[in-house]
Tab-separated table of C-alpha atoms and ligand atoms in Angstrom:
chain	number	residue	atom	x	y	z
A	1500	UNK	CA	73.605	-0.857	184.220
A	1501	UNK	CA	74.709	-2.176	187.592
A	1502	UNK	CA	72.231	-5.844	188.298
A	1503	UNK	CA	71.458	-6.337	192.204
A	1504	UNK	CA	71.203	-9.668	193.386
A	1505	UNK	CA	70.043	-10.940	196.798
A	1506	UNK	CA	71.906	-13.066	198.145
A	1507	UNK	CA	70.329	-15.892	200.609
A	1508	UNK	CA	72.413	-18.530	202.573
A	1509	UNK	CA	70.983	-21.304	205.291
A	1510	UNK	CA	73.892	-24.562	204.748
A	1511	UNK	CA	75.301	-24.161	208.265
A	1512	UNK	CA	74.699	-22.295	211.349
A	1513	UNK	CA	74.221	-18.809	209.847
A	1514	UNK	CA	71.238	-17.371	208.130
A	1515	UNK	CA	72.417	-14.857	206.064
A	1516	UNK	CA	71.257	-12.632	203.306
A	1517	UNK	CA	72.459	-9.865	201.039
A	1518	UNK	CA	72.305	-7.204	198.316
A	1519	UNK	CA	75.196	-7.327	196.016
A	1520	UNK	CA	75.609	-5.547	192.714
A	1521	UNK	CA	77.626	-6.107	189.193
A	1522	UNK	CA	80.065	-3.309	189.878
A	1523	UNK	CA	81.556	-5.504	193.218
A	1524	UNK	CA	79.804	-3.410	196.028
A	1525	UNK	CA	78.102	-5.130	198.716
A	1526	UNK	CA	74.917	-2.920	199.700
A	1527	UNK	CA	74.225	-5.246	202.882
A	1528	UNK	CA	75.296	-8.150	204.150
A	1529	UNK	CA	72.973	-9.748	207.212
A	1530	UNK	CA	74.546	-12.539	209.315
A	1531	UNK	CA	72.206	-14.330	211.810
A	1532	UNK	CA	74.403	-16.811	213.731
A	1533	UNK	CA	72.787	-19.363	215.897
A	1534	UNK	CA	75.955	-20.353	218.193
A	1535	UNK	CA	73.756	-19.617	221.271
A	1536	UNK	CA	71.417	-22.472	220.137
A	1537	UNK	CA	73.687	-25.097	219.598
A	1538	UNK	CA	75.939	-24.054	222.277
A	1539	UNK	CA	74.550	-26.476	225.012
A	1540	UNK	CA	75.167	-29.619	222.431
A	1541	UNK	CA	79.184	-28.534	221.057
A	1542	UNK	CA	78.426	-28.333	217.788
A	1543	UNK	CA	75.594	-27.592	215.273
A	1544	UNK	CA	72.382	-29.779	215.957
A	1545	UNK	CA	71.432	-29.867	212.036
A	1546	UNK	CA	67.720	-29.872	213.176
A	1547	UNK	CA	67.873	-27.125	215.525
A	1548	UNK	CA	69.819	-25.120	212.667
A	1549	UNK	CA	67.036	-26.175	209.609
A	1550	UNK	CA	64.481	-25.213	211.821
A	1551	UNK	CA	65.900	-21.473	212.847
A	1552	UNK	CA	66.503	-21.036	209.570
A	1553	UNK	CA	63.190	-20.742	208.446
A	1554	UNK	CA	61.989	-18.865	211.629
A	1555	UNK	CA	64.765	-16.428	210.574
A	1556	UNK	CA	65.556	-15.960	206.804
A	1557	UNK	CA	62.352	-13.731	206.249
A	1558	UNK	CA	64.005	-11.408	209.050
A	1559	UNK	CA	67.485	-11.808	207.730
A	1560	UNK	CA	66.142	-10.597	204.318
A	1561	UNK	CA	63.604	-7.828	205.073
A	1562	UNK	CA	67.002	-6.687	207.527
A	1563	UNK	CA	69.055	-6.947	203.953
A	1564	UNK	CA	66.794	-4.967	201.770
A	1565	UNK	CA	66.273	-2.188	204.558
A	1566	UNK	CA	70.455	-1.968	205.153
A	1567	UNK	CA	70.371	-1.208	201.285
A	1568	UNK	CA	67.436	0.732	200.746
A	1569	UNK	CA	66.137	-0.445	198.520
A	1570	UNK	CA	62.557	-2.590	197.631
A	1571	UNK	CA	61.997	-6.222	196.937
A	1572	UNK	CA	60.856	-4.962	193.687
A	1573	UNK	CA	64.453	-3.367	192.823
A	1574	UNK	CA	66.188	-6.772	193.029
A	1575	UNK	CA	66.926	-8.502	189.566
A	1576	UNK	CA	67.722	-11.826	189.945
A	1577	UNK	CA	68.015	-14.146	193.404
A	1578	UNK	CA	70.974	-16.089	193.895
A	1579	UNK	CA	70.354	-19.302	196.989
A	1580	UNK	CA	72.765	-21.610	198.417
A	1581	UNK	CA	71.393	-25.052	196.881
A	1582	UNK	CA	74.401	-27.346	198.286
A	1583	UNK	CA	76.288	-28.557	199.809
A	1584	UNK	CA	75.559	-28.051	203.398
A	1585	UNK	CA	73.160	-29.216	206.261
A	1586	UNK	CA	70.182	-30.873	204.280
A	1587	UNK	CA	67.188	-29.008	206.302
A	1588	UNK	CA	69.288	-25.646	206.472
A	1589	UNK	CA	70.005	-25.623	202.752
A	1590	UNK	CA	66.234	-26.794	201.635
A	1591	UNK	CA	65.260	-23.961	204.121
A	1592	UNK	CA	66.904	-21.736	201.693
A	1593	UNK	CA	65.862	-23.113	198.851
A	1594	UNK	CA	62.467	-23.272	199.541
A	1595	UNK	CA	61.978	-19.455	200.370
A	1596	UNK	CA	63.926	-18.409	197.562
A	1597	UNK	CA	61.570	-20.264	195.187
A	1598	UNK	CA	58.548	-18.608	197.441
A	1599	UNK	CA	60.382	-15.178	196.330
A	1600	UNK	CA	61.107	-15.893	193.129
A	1601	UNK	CA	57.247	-16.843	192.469
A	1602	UNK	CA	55.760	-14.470	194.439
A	1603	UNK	CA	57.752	-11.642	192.729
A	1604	UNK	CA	58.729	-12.990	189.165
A	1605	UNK	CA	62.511	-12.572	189.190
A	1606	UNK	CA	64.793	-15.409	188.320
A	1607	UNK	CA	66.525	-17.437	190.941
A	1608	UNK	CA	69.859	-19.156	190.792
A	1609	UNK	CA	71.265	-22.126	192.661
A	1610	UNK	CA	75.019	-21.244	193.816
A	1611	UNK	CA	77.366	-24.198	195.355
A	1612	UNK	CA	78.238	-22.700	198.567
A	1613	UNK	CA	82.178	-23.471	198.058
A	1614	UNK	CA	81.984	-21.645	194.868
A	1615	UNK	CA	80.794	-18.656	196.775
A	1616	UNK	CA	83.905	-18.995	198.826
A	1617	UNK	CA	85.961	-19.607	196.309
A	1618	UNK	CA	84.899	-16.078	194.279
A	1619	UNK	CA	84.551	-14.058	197.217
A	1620	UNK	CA	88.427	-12.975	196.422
A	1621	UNK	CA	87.333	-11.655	193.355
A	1622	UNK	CA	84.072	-9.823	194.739
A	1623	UNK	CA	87.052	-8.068	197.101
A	1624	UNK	CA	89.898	-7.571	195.198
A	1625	UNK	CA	89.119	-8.364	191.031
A	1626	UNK	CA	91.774	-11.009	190.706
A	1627	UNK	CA	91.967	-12.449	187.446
A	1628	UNK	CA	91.369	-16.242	186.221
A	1629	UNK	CA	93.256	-18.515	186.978
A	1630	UNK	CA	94.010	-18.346	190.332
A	1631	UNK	CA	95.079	-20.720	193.290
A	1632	UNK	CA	92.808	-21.046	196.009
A	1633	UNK	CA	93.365	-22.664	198.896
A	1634	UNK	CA	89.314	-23.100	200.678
A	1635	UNK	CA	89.744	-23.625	204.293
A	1636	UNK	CA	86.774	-24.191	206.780
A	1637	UNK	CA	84.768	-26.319	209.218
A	1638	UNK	CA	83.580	-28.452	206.572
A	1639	UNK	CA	86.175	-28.401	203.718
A	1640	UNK	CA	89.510	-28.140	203.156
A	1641	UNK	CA	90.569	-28.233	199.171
A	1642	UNK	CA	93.812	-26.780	196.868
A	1643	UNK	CA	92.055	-25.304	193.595
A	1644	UNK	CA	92.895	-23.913	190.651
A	1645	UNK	CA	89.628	-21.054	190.150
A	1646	UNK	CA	89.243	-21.108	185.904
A	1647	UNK	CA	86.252	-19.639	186.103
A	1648	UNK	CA	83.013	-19.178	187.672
A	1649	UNK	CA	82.126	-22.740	187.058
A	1650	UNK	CA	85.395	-24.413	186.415
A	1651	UNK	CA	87.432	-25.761	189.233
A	1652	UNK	CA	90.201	-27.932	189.158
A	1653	UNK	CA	91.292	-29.896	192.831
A	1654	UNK	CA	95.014	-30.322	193.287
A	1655	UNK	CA	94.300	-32.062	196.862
A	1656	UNK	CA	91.962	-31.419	199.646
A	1657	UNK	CA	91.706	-33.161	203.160
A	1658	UNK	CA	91.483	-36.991	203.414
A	1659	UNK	CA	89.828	-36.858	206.701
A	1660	UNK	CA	88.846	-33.482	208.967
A	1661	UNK	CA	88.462	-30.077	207.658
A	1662	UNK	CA	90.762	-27.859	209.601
A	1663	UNK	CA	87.755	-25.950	210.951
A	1664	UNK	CA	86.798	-28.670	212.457
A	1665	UNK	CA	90.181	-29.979	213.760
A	1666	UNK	CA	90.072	-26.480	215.824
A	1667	UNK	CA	86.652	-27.051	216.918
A	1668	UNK	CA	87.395	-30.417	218.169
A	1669	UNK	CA	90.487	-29.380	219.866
A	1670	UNK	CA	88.454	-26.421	221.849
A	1671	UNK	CA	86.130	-29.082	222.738
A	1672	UNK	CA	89.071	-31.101	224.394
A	1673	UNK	CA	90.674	-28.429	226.083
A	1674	UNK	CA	87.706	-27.027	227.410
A	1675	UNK	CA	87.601	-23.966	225.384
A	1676	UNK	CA	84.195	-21.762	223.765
A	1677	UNK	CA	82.799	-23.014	220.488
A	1678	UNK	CA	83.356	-22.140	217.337
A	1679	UNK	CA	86.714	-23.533	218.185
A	1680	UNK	CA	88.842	-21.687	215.716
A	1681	UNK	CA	88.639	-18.022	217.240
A	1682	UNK	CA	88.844	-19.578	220.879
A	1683	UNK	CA	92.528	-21.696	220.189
A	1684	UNK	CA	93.499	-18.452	217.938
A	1685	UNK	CA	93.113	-16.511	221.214
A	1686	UNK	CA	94.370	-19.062	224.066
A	1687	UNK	CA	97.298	-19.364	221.263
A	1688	UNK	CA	98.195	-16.148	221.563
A	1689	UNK	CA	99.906	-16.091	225.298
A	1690	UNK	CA	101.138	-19.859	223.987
A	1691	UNK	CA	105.084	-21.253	223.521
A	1692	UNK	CA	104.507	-23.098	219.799
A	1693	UNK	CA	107.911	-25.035	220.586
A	1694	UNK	CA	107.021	-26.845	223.844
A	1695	UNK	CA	104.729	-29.867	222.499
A	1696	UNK	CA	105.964	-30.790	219.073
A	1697	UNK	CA	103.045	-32.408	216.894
A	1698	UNK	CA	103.182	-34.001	213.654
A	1699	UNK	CA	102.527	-32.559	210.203
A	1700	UNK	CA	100.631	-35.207	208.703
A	1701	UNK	CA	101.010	-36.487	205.119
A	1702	UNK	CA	103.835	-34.145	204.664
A	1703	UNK	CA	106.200	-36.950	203.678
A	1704	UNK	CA	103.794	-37.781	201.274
A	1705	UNK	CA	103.884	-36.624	197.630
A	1706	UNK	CA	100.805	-34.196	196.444
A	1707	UNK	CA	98.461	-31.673	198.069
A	1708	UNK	CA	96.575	-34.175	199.989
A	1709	UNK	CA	96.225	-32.878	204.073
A	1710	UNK	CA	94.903	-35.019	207.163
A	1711	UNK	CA	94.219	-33.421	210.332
A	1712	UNK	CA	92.284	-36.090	212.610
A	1713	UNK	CA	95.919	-37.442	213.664
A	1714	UNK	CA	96.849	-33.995	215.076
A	1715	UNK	CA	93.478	-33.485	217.058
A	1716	UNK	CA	94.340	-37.188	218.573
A	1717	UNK	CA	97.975	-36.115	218.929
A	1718	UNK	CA	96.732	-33.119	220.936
A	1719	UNK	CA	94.281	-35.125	222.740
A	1720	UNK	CA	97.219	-37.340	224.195
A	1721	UNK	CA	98.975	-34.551	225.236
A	1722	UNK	CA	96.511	-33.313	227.080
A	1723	UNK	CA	95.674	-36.739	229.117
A	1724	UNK	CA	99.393	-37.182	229.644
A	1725	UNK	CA	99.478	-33.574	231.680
A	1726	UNK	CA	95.945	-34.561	233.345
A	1727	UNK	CA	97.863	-37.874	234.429
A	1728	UNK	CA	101.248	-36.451	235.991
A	1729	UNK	CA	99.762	-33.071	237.312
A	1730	UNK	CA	95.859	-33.596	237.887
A	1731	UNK	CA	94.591	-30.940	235.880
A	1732	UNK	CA	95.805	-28.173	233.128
A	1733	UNK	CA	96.976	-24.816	233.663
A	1734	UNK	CA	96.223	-21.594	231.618
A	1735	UNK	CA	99.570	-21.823	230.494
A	1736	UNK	CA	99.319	-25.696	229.647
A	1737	UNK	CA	95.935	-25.024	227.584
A	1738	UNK	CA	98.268	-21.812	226.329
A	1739	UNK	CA	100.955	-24.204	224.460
A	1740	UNK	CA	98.535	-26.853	223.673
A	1741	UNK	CA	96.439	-24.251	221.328
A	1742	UNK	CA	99.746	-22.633	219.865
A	1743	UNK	CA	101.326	-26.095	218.912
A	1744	UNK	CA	98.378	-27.032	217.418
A	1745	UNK	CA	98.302	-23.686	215.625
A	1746	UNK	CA	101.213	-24.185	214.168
A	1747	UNK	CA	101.040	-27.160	213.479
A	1748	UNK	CA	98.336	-26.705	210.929
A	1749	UNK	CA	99.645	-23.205	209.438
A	1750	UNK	CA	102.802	-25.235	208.861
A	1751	UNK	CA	101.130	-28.394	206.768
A	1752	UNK	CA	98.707	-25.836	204.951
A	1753	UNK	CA	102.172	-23.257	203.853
A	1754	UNK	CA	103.712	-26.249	202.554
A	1755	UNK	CA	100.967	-28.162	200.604
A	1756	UNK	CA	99.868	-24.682	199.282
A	1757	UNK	CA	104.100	-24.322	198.236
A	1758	UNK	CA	103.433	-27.285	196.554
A	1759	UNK	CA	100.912	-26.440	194.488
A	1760	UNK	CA	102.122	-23.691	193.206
A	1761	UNK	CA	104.184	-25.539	191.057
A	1762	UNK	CA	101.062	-27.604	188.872
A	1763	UNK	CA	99.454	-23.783	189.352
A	1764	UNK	CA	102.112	-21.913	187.199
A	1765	UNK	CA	101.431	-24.622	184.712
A	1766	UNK	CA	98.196	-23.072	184.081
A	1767	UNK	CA	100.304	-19.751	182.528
A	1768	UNK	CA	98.502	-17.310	184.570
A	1769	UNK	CA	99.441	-13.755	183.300
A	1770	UNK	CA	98.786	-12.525	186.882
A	1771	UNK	CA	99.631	-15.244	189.197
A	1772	UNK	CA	97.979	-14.637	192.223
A	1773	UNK	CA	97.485	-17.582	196.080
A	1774	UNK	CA	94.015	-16.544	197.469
A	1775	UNK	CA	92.619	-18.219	200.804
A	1776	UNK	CA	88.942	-18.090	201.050
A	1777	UNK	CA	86.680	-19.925	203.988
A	1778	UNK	CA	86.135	-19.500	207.585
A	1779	UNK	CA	89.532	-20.485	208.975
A	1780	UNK	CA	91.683	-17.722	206.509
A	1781	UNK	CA	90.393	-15.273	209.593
A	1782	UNK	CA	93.540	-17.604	211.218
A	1783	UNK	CA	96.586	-14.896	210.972
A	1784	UNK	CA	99.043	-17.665	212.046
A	1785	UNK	CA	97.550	-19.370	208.956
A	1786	UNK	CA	97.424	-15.946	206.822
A	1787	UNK	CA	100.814	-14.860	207.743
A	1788	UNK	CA	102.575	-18.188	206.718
A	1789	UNK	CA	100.445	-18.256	203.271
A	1790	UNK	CA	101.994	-14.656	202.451
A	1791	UNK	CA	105.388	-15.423	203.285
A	1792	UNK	CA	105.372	-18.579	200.652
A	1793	UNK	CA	103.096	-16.450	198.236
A	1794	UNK	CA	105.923	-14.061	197.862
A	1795	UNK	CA	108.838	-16.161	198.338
A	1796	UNK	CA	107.102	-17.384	195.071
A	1797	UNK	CA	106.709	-14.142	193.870
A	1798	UNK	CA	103.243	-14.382	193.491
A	1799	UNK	CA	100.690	-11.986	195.030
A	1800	UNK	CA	98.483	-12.780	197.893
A	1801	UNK	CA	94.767	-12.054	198.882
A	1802	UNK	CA	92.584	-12.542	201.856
A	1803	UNK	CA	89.329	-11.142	201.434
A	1804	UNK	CA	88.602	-9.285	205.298
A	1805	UNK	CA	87.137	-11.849	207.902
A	1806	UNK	CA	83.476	-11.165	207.798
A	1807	UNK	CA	83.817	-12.461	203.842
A	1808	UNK	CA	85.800	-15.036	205.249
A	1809	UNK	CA	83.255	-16.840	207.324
A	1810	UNK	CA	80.187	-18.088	205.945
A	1811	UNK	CA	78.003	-15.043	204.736
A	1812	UNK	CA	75.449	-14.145	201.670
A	1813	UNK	CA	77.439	-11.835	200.337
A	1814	UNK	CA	79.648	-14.241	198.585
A	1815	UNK	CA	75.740	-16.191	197.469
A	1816	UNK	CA	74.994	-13.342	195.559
A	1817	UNK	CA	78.392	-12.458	194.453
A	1818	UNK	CA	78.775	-16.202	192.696
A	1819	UNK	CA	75.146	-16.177	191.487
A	1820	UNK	CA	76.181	-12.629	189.532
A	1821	UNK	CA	79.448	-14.404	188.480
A	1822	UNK	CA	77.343	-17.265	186.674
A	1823	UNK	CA	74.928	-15.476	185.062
A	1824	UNK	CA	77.283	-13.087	183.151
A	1825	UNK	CA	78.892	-16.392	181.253
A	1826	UNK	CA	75.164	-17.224	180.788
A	1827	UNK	CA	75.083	-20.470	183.095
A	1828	UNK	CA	72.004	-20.954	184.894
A	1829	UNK	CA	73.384	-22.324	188.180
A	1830	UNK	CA	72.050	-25.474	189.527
A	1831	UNK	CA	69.445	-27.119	187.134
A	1832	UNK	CA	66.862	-28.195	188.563
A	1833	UNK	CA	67.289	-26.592	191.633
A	1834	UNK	CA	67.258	-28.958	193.834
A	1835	UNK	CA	69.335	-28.797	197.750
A	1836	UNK	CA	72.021	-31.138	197.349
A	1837	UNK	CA	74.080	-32.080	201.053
A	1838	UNK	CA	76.775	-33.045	198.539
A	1839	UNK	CA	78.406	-31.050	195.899
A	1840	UNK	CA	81.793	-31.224	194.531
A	1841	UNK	CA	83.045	-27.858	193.042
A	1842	UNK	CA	85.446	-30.307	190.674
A	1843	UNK	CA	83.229	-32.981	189.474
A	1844	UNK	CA	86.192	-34.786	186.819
A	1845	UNK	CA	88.193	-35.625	190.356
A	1846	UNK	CA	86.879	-38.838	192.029
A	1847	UNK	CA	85.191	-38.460	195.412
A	1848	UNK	CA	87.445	-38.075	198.160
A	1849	UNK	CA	86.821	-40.739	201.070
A	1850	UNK	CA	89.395	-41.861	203.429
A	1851	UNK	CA	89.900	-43.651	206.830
A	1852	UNK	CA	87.450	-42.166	209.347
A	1853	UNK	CA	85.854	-39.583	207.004
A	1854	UNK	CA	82.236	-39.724	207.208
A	1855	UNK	CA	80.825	-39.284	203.975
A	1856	UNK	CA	82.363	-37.268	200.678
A	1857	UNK	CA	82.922	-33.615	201.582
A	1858	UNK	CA	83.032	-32.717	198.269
B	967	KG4	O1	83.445	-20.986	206.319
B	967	KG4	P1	82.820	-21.139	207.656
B	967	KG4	O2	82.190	-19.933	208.299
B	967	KG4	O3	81.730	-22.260	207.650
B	967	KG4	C1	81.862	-23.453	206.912
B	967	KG4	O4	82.448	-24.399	207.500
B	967	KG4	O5	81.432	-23.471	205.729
B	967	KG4	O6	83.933	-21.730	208.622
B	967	KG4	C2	83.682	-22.000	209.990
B	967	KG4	C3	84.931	-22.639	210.564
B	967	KG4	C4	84.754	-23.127	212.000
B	967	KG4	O7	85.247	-24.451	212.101
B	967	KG4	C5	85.613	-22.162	212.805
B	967	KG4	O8	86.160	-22.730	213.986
B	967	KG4	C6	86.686	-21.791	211.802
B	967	KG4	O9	86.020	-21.681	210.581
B	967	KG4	N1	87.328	-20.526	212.163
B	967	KG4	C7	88.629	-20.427	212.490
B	967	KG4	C8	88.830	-19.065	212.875
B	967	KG4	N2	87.641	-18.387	212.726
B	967	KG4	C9	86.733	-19.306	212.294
B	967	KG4	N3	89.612	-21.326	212.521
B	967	KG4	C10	90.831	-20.910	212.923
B	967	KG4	N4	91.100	-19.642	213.325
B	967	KG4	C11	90.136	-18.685	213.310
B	967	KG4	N5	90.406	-17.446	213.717
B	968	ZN	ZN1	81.430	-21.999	204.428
């Protein structure tokens, strides 16, 4: 018979919850963004977030078990995001999980929030192990080969900024709304790619490894050079700006991923699929040039829709079912952990101006 897990997330700016079941259908899925609060500051205040999170994950759940119809009572097991993530956010969720899982008797599972990016492509479209994901967002930015539910192996990831962030911090310099990604997407859209050339960073380097804080400062010269000679940017200026940038990143994210296709097929996967999981794969600049080296490889390609791409509970409860049907108990103790690599054999990626591991 078909187990329903709830699903509860809290690591960022969203508090989420959701009813998944074994047989891959999502019965709710409550998002709770808090853009408005942080909006003032441009970017997430982490207390501001910790503390709407608990003002808001009883609603967020109540709304998730109401969407599904169902009672808490229904529910078999309770799958939380225990790391990594915004300390007070992710204890948030941790803590009212546990409350749950007391009050009600049913068992409770600690997921790693990148793993629940990393399966959502399965929860969508039943790819097979091994696969090559590429995990793109505000906060990470890693090349994986997916083994399992709980076996990840790192071909590269980002020695500095996460992408996400890279397109946050550009809105933020060109004046644009926050989150950043959707806003340059947009702006990019009326944009000339060709008139400001940036680089592609590391790309003359061997490996998967990407850096994207030399393109944001690349950008940000731009940008003071055309304040200097004309007093001000245009639409049009702001226009080519986003779509270089845009580019720019697709570009250096096509050809890393092209890369690791190669240590990939070395796995022998019988159905060799590229899968891009994590709030910027809603990028179709980004989407489009990943399918166009998936099947010049021959491979197949999948991109779960954009409200799985983005952070959600959906993809909590999705990894907390993964985990318990090879009998792993998720994080033990449960404990909220701010860091959490999903490849723990690879050593701890640090470089110049990154602050802190991001897994
Ligand atoms: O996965 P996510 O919801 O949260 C985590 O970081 O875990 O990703 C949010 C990030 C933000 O930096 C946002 O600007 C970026 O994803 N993003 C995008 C787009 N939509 C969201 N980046 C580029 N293009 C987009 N359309
Ligand atoms: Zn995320």
């Amino acid at each position: 018979m078909a187990q329903l897990f709830l699903g509860i997330e809290s690591s960022c700016d969203d508090t989420a919850a959701a009813v998944v079941s074994s047989k891959r259908e999502i019965l709710s899925s409550v998002v709770m963004d808090q853009s408005a609060l942080h909006e003032a500051f441009g970017g997430v205040v982490p207390e501001i977030a910790a503390r709407a999170h608990t003002e808001k994950l009883d609603i967020a759940i109540e709304t998730a078990l109401e969407d599904a119809d169902i009672s808490l009572s229904q529910i078999d097991a309770i799958a939380v995001t225990a790391g990594p993530g915004l300390i007070g956010g992710v204890l948030a969720g941790v803590m009212c999980a546990r409350g749950i899982s007391t009050g009600t008797g049913k068992p409770l599972i600690g997921v790693n929030h990148l793993a629940g990016h990393a399966l959502t492509p399965r929860l969508t479209d039943d790819i097979a192990f091994p696969y090559l994901l590429l995990l793109v967002s505000g906060g990470h930015c890693q090349l994986l080969i997916v083994r399992g539910p709980d076996e990840y192996h790192r071909l590269g990831g980002t020695i500095d900024d996460a992408p996400g962030e890279a397109f946050d911090k550009t809105a933020r310099a060109l004046g644009l709304g926050q989150p950043g990604g959707p806003a340059v997407e947009k702006a990019a859209h009326s944009g000339d790619p060709e008139r400001f050339r940036f680089p592609r960073p590391l790309l003359d380097r061997p490996g998967c490894d990407l850096s994207f804080s030399g393109l944001k400062t690349a950008l940000i010269r731009e940008r003071d050079s055309l304040i200097a000679a004309q007093n001000g940017l245009t639409e049009q200026d702001r226009a080519d700006l986003c779509a270089g940038f845009q580019a720019a990143v697709a570009d250096v994210l096509s050809k890393k991923t092209a890369r690791a296709i190669e240590q990939y097929l070395k796995d022998g996967p019988r159905q060799p699929v590229i899968a891009v999981s994590g709030g910027v794969a809603a990028n179709m600049a980004i989407r489009g040039g990943l399918e166009t080296i998936s099947n010049a490889a021959g491979l197949g390609f999948v991109a779960p829709p954009l409200a799985l791409c983005t952070d959600n509970a959906a993809m909590i409860a999705w990894a907390g079912i993964e985990l318990d049907q090879i009998g792993h108990k998720g994080l033990d103790p449960l404990i909220a952990r701010p860091r959490w690599p999903l490849d723990v054999q690879q050593p701890t990626m640090l470089g110049s101006g990154k602050k802190g591991a991001k897994a």
